Coordinates of C-alpha atoms in Angstrom, one line a residue:
X1 CA 0.0 0.0 0.0
X2 CA 1.5 3.4 -1.1
X3 CA 1.7 6.2 1.6
X4 CA -0.9 8.9 1.9
X5 CA -1.0 10.7 -1.4
X6 CA -1.0 14.6 -1.2
X7 CA -4.4 16.1 -1.4
X8 CA -5.2 18.7 -4.1
X9 CA -8.4 20.6 -3.4
X10 CA -9.7 23.6 -5.3
X11 CA -12.4 25.9 -4.1
X12 CA -15.6 24.2 -3.0
X13 CA -17.0 20.9 -4.0
X14 CA -15.7 21.1 -7.7
X15 CA -11.9 20.6 -7.1
X16 CA -9.9 17.3 -7.5
X17 CA -9.2 15.5 -4.3
X18 CA -7.2 12.1 -3.9
X19 CA -6.6 10.2 -0.6
X20 CA -4.6 6.9 -0.2
X21 CA -4.9 5.5 3.4
X22 CA -1.5 4.2 4.7
X23 CA -0.9 0.5 5.3
X24 CA -0.8 0.7 9.1
X25 CA -4.3 2.0 9.5
X26 CA -5.7 -0.3 7.0
X27 CA -4.2 -3.3 8.8
X28 CA -5.6 -2.2 12.0
X29 CA -9.1 -1.9 10.5
X30 CA -8.9 -5.3 8.8
X31 CA -8.0 -6.7 12.2
X32 CA -11.0 -5.1 13.8
X33 CA -14.4 -6.9 14.1
X34 CA -16.6 -4.3 12.6
X35 CA -14.3 -3.1 9.6
X36 CA -12.7 -6.5 8.6
X37 CA -15.3 -6.9 5.9
X38 CA -15.3 -3.4 4.6
X39 CA -12.7 -0.7 4.9
X40 CA -12.1 2.4 2.7
X41 CA -8.4 2.2 1.4
X42 CA -8.7 5.2 -1.0
X43 CA -11.0 7.7 -2.1
X44 CA -11.3 10.9 -4.1
X45 CA -13.1 13.0 -6.6
X46 CA -12.0 14.1 -10.1
X47 CA -13.8 17.0 -11.9
X48 CA -14.2 17.2 -15.7
X49 CA -10.8 16.0 -16.9
X50 CA -9.9 15.1 -20.5
X51 CA -7.7 12.0 -21.2
X52 CA -8.5 10.5 -17.8
X53 CA -7.9 6.7 -18.3
X54 CA -7.0 3.7 -16.0
X55 CA -6.2 0.3 -17.4
X56 CA -5.7 -2.8 -15.0
X57 CA -5.0 -6.0 -17.1
X58 CA -5.2 -8.0 -13.8
X59 CA -7.8 -6.0 -12.2
X60 CA -7.3 -4.3 -8.8
X61 CA -6.7 -5.9 -5.3
X62 CA -9.7 -4.0 -4.0
X63 CA -13.3 -3.4 -5.0
X64 CA -13.9 -0.1 -6.8
X65 CA -17.0 2.1 -6.8
X66 CA -17.2 5.1 -9.1
X67 CA -20.2 7.6 -9.2
X68 CA -20.6 9.7 -12.3
X69 CA -21.8 13.2 -11.3
X70 CA -21.7 14.8 -14.8
X71 CA -20.2 14.2 -18.3
X72 CA -19.7 10.8 -19.8
X73 CA -17.2 7.9 -19.7
X74 CA -16.7 4.2 -20.7
X75 CA -15.6 1.0 -19.0
X76 CA -14.4 -2.3 -20.7
X77 CA -15.0 -5.4 -18.7
X78 CA -14.7 -9.1 -19.8
X79 CA -14.4 -8.0 -23.4
X80 CA -17.5 -5.9 -23.3
X81 CA -17.7 -2.1 -23.4
X82 CA -20.3 -0.1 -21.6
X83 CA -21.2 3.5 -21.4
X84 CA -21.1 5.5 -18.1
X85 CA -23.2 8.7 -17.9
X86 CA -24.5 11.2 -15.4
X87 CA -26.3 9.4 -12.5
X88 CA -24.6 6.1 -13.3
X89 CA -22.6 4.0 -10.7
X90 CA -19.7 1.8 -11.9
X91 CA -18.7 -1.1 -9.8
X92 CA -15.6 -3.1 -10.4
X93 CA -15.1 -6.2 -8.3
X94 CA -11.4 -7.0 -7.2
X95 CA -9.2 -9.0 -9.5
X96 CA -11.5 -8.5 -12.6
X97 CA -9.4 -7.1 -15.5
X98 CA -10.8 -3.7 -16.7
X99 CA -10.1 -0.5 -18.3
X100 CA -12.0 2.8 -18.1
X101 CA -11.9 6.5 -19.0
X102 CA -13.6 9.8 -19.7
X103 CA -15.4 10.5 -23.0
X104 CA -13.2 12.5 -25.2
X105 CA -16.0 15.1 -26.0
X106 CA -17.8 15.2 -22.7
X107 CA -15.3 14.1 -20.0
X108 CA -16.9 12.7 -16.7
X109 CA -16.9 14.2 -13.2
X110 CA -16.7 11.2 -10.7
X111 CA -16.2 10.5 -7.0
X112 CA -14.7 7.2 -6.3
X113 CA -14.0 4.6 -3.6
X114 CA -11.5 1.8 -3.3
X115 CA -12.8 -0.9 -0.6
X116 CA -10.9 -3.5 1.0
X117 CA -11.9 -6.3 3.5
X118 CA -14.1 -9.3 3.1
X119 CA -16.0 -10.3 0.0
X120 CA -18.7 -7.5 -0.9
X121 CA -20.4 -9.8 -3.3
X122 CA -23.7 -9.8 -1.5
X123 CA -23.8 -6.0 -1.5
X124 CA -22.9 -6.0 -5.1
X125 CA -25.6 -8.6 -5.9
X126 CA -28.2 -6.6 -4.0
X127 CA -27.3 -3.6 -6.1
X128 CA -27.8 -5.4 -9.4
X129 CA -24.2 -5.3 -10.6
X130 CA -22.1 -7.9 -12.0
X131 CA -19.1 -8.5 -14.3
X132 CA -21.7 -8.6 -17.3
X133 CA -23.5 -5.5 -15.9
X134 CA -21.0 -3.1 -14.0
X135 CA -23.1 -0.1 -14.6
X136 CA -26.3 0.8 -13.0
X137 CA -28.2 4.1 -12.6
X138 CA -29.0 5.7 -9.5
X139 CA -31.7 8.5 -8.8
X140 CA -30.4 9.2 -5.4
X141 CA -27.1 10.4 -6.6
X142 CA -26.9 13.5 -4.6
X143 CA -27.1 11.6 -1.4
X144 CA -24.4 9.1 -2.4
X145 CA -22.1 12.0 -3.5
X146 CA -22.7 13.8 0.0
X147 CA -21.9 10.6 1.7
X148 CA -18.7 10.2 -0.4
X149 CA -17.7 13.9 0.2
X150 CA -18.0 13.1 3.9
X151 CA -15.9 10.2 3.7
X152 CA -13.2 12.2 1.9
X153 CA -13.6 15.2 4.5
X154 CA -13.0 12.8 7.4
X155 CA -10.2 10.8 5.9
X156 CA -8.5 13.8 4.7
X157 CA -7.6 14.9 8.1
X158 CA -7.9 11.7 10.3
X159 CA -7.0 8.2 9.2
X160 CA -7.7 6.7 12.8
X161 CA -9.5 3.4 13.3
X162 CA -12.5 5.4 14.6
X163 CA -12.6 7.3 11.2
X164 CA -12.2 4.2 9.2
X165 CA -15.0 2.6 11.1
X166 CA -17.4 5.6 10.5
X167 CA -16.5 5.9 6.9
X168 CA -17.2 2.1 6.5
X169 CA -20.6 2.7 7.8
X170 CA -21.1 5.5 5.2
X171 CA -20.2 3.1 2.4
X172 CA -22.8 0.5 3.6
X173 CA -25.2 3.6 3.5
X174 CA -24.3 4.1 -0.1
X175 CA -24.6 0.6 -1.1
X176 CA -27.8 0.2 0.8
X177 CA -29.1 3.2 -1.2
X178 CA -28.2 1.7 -4.5
X179 CA -29.7 -1.6 -3.5
X180 CA -33.1 -0.2 -2.2
X181 CA -33.5 1.6 -5.5
X182 CA -32.8 -1.6 -7.5
X183 CA -35.5 -3.4 -5.5
X184 CA -38.1 -0.4 -5.5
X185 CA -37.9 0.7 -9.2
X186 CA -37.1 -1.4 -12.2
X187 CA -37.8 1.4 -14.7
X188 CA -34.3 1.3 -15.9
X189 CA -34.7 -2.1 -17.4
X190 CA -36.3 -1.1 -20.6
X191 CA -33.7 1.7 -21.1
X192 CA -30.9 -0.8 -20.5
X193 CA -32.3 -3.2 -23.0
X194 CA -32.6 -0.5 -25.6
X195 CA -29.1 0.6 -25.0
X196 CA -27.7 -2.9 -25.5
X197 CA -29.8 -3.3 -28.6
X198 CA -28.4 0.0 -30.1
X199 CA -24.9 -1.0 -29.3
X200 CA -25.1 -4.5 -30.6
X201 CA -24.8 -3.8 -34.4
X202 CA -24.1 -0.2 -35.2
X203 CA -24.9 -0.9 -38.9
X204 CA -28.4 -2.1 -38.1
X205 CA -31.0 0.5 -39.1
X206 CA -33.4 0.1 -36.0
X207 CA -36.5 2.4 -35.8
X208 CA -38.1 3.8 -32.8
X209 CA -41.2 1.7 -33.5
X210 CA -39.0 -1.6 -33.6
X211 CA -37.2 -0.5 -30.4
X212 CA -40.5 0.2 -28.5
X213 CA -42.0 -3.0 -29.6
X214 CA -38.9 -4.8 -28.0
X215 CA -39.9 -3.5 -24.5
X216 CA -43.7 -3.3 -25.0
X217 CA -43.7 0.5 -24.6
X218 CA -45.2 3.3 -26.7
X219 CA -42.7 5.3 -28.8
X220 CA -43.6 8.5 -26.9
X221 CA -43.1 6.9 -23.5
X222 CA -39.9 5.1 -24.5
X223 CA -38.4 8.3 -25.8
X224 CA -39.2 10.3 -22.6
X225 CA -37.9 7.5 -20.3
X226 CA -34.7 7.1 -22.3
X227 CA -34.0 10.8 -22.4
X228 CA -34.6 10.9 -18.7
X229 CA -32.1 8.2 -18.0
X230 CA -29.3 9.1 -20.5
X231 CA -30.0 12.8 -21.5
X232 CA -30.4 11.8 -25.2
X233 CA -33.1 10.4 -27.4
X234 CA -32.6 6.8 -28.6
X235 CA -31.6 8.1 -32.0
X236 CA -29.3 10.8 -30.6
X237 CA -27.7 7.9 -28.4
X238 CA -27.4 5.8 -31.5
X239 CA -25.6 8.6 -33.3
X240 CA -23.2 9.1 -30.3
X241 CA -22.3 5.4 -30.4
X242 CA -21.7 5.5 -34.2
X243 CA -19.5 8.7 -34.0
X244 CA -17.5 7.1 -31.1
X245 CA -16.8 4.2 -33.1
X246 CA -16.0 6.0 -36.2
X247 CA -13.4 8.2 -34.2
X248 CA -11.7 4.9 -33.0
X249 CA -11.5 3.5 -36.5
X250 CA -10.4 6.7 -38.1
X251 CA -7.6 7.2 -35.6
X252 CA -6.6 3.6 -35.1
X253 CA -6.9 2.0 -38.5
X254 CA -6.1 2.4 -42.1
X255 CA -9.5 1.3 -43.3
X256 CA -10.9 3.5 -46.2
X257 CA -13.5 6.1 -45.0
X258 CA -16.1 4.5 -47.1
X259 CA -15.7 1.1 -45.3
X260 CA -15.7 2.8 -41.9
X261 CA -18.9 4.6 -42.8
X262 CA -20.5 1.4 -43.7
X263 CA -19.5 -0.3 -40.5
X264 CA -21.1 2.5 -38.3
X265 CA -24.4 2.5 -40.3
X266 CA -23.9 4.9 -43.1
X267 CA -23.8 3.3 -46.5
X268 CA -23.5 6.6 -48.2
X269 CA -20.0 7.9 -47.5
X270 CA -21.2 11.5 -48.4
X271 CA -24.0 11.4 -45.7
X272 CA -21.5 9.9 -43.1
X273 CA -19.1 12.8 -43.9
X274 CA -21.8 15.4 -43.4
X275 CA -23.0 13.9 -40.1
X276 CA -19.4 13.5 -38.9
X277 CA -18.5 17.0 -39.7
X278 CA -21.7 18.3 -38.0
X279 CA -20.8 16.6 -34.8
X280 CA -17.2 17.2 -34.8
X281 CA -16.5 20.4 -36.7
X282 CA -14.3 18.7 -39.1
X283 CA -14.4 16.1 -41.9
X284 CA -13.6 12.4 -41.3
X285 CA -10.4 12.9 -43.4
X286 CA -9.3 15.8 -41.4
X287 CA -9.9 14.1 -38.1
X288 CA -7.7 11.2 -39.3
X289 CA -4.9 13.5 -40.3
X290 CA -5.1 15.1 -36.8
X291 CA -5.2 12.0 -34.9
X292 CA -2.8 9.6 -36.6

């Protein structure tokens, strides 16, 4: 375990904060009856930051909980890529290989916790998260962020066993809040199914009518529900996925632009170029020149 990292804090709630608990207090907490199953080993908050990325091919030695307050990001777990947006919680169990990072165009603002101790699988199961579904929405985000900020405040100045015990209780409160929402309200299920359908094959020309039929909802209600959960309409979300994939292919491959256009659902290269330029302010060719 690394020694306590210096804390950088700007004015108010918006500044970056990063705390790592030294090995001694962590060991004491792991030997204590109350905290041996759950102890905060690191915590922090990062404001909107471009190029924020972390990659752990062997996973982490601790469980990780990340709460997205604003902006967007992504996570790759078990070969699958998932989007993370405002009011989403990302949970990464220990020793699960993963990578995550901020969206290039709309980088996230996150609060995060690293958790040591016994197996937290029961907590995560209750929250509805797993390796195949590491991201879940949360409506009580402000409460969870306030609890996390309280954890950071206390551990910034005091890393005693008493403080680690108190902050463990706050983490249980956060996880219980997520779990209670999961049991009380399953309205996110249709949205998750539609997100998965939109991401499965970017070249497929799904319509709103087809999507609504998949989840037995009207087009108007699905559109309203989807926008409430994601901040975008289903078709805007599909465009976002297509443009993100197009950027990756333009910058990371030598494929012809026409082939890339077809892969992301635009059989007409001219139409693709027009859409890409409208979103990014430059043509696909110019983007490739700037990013290769």
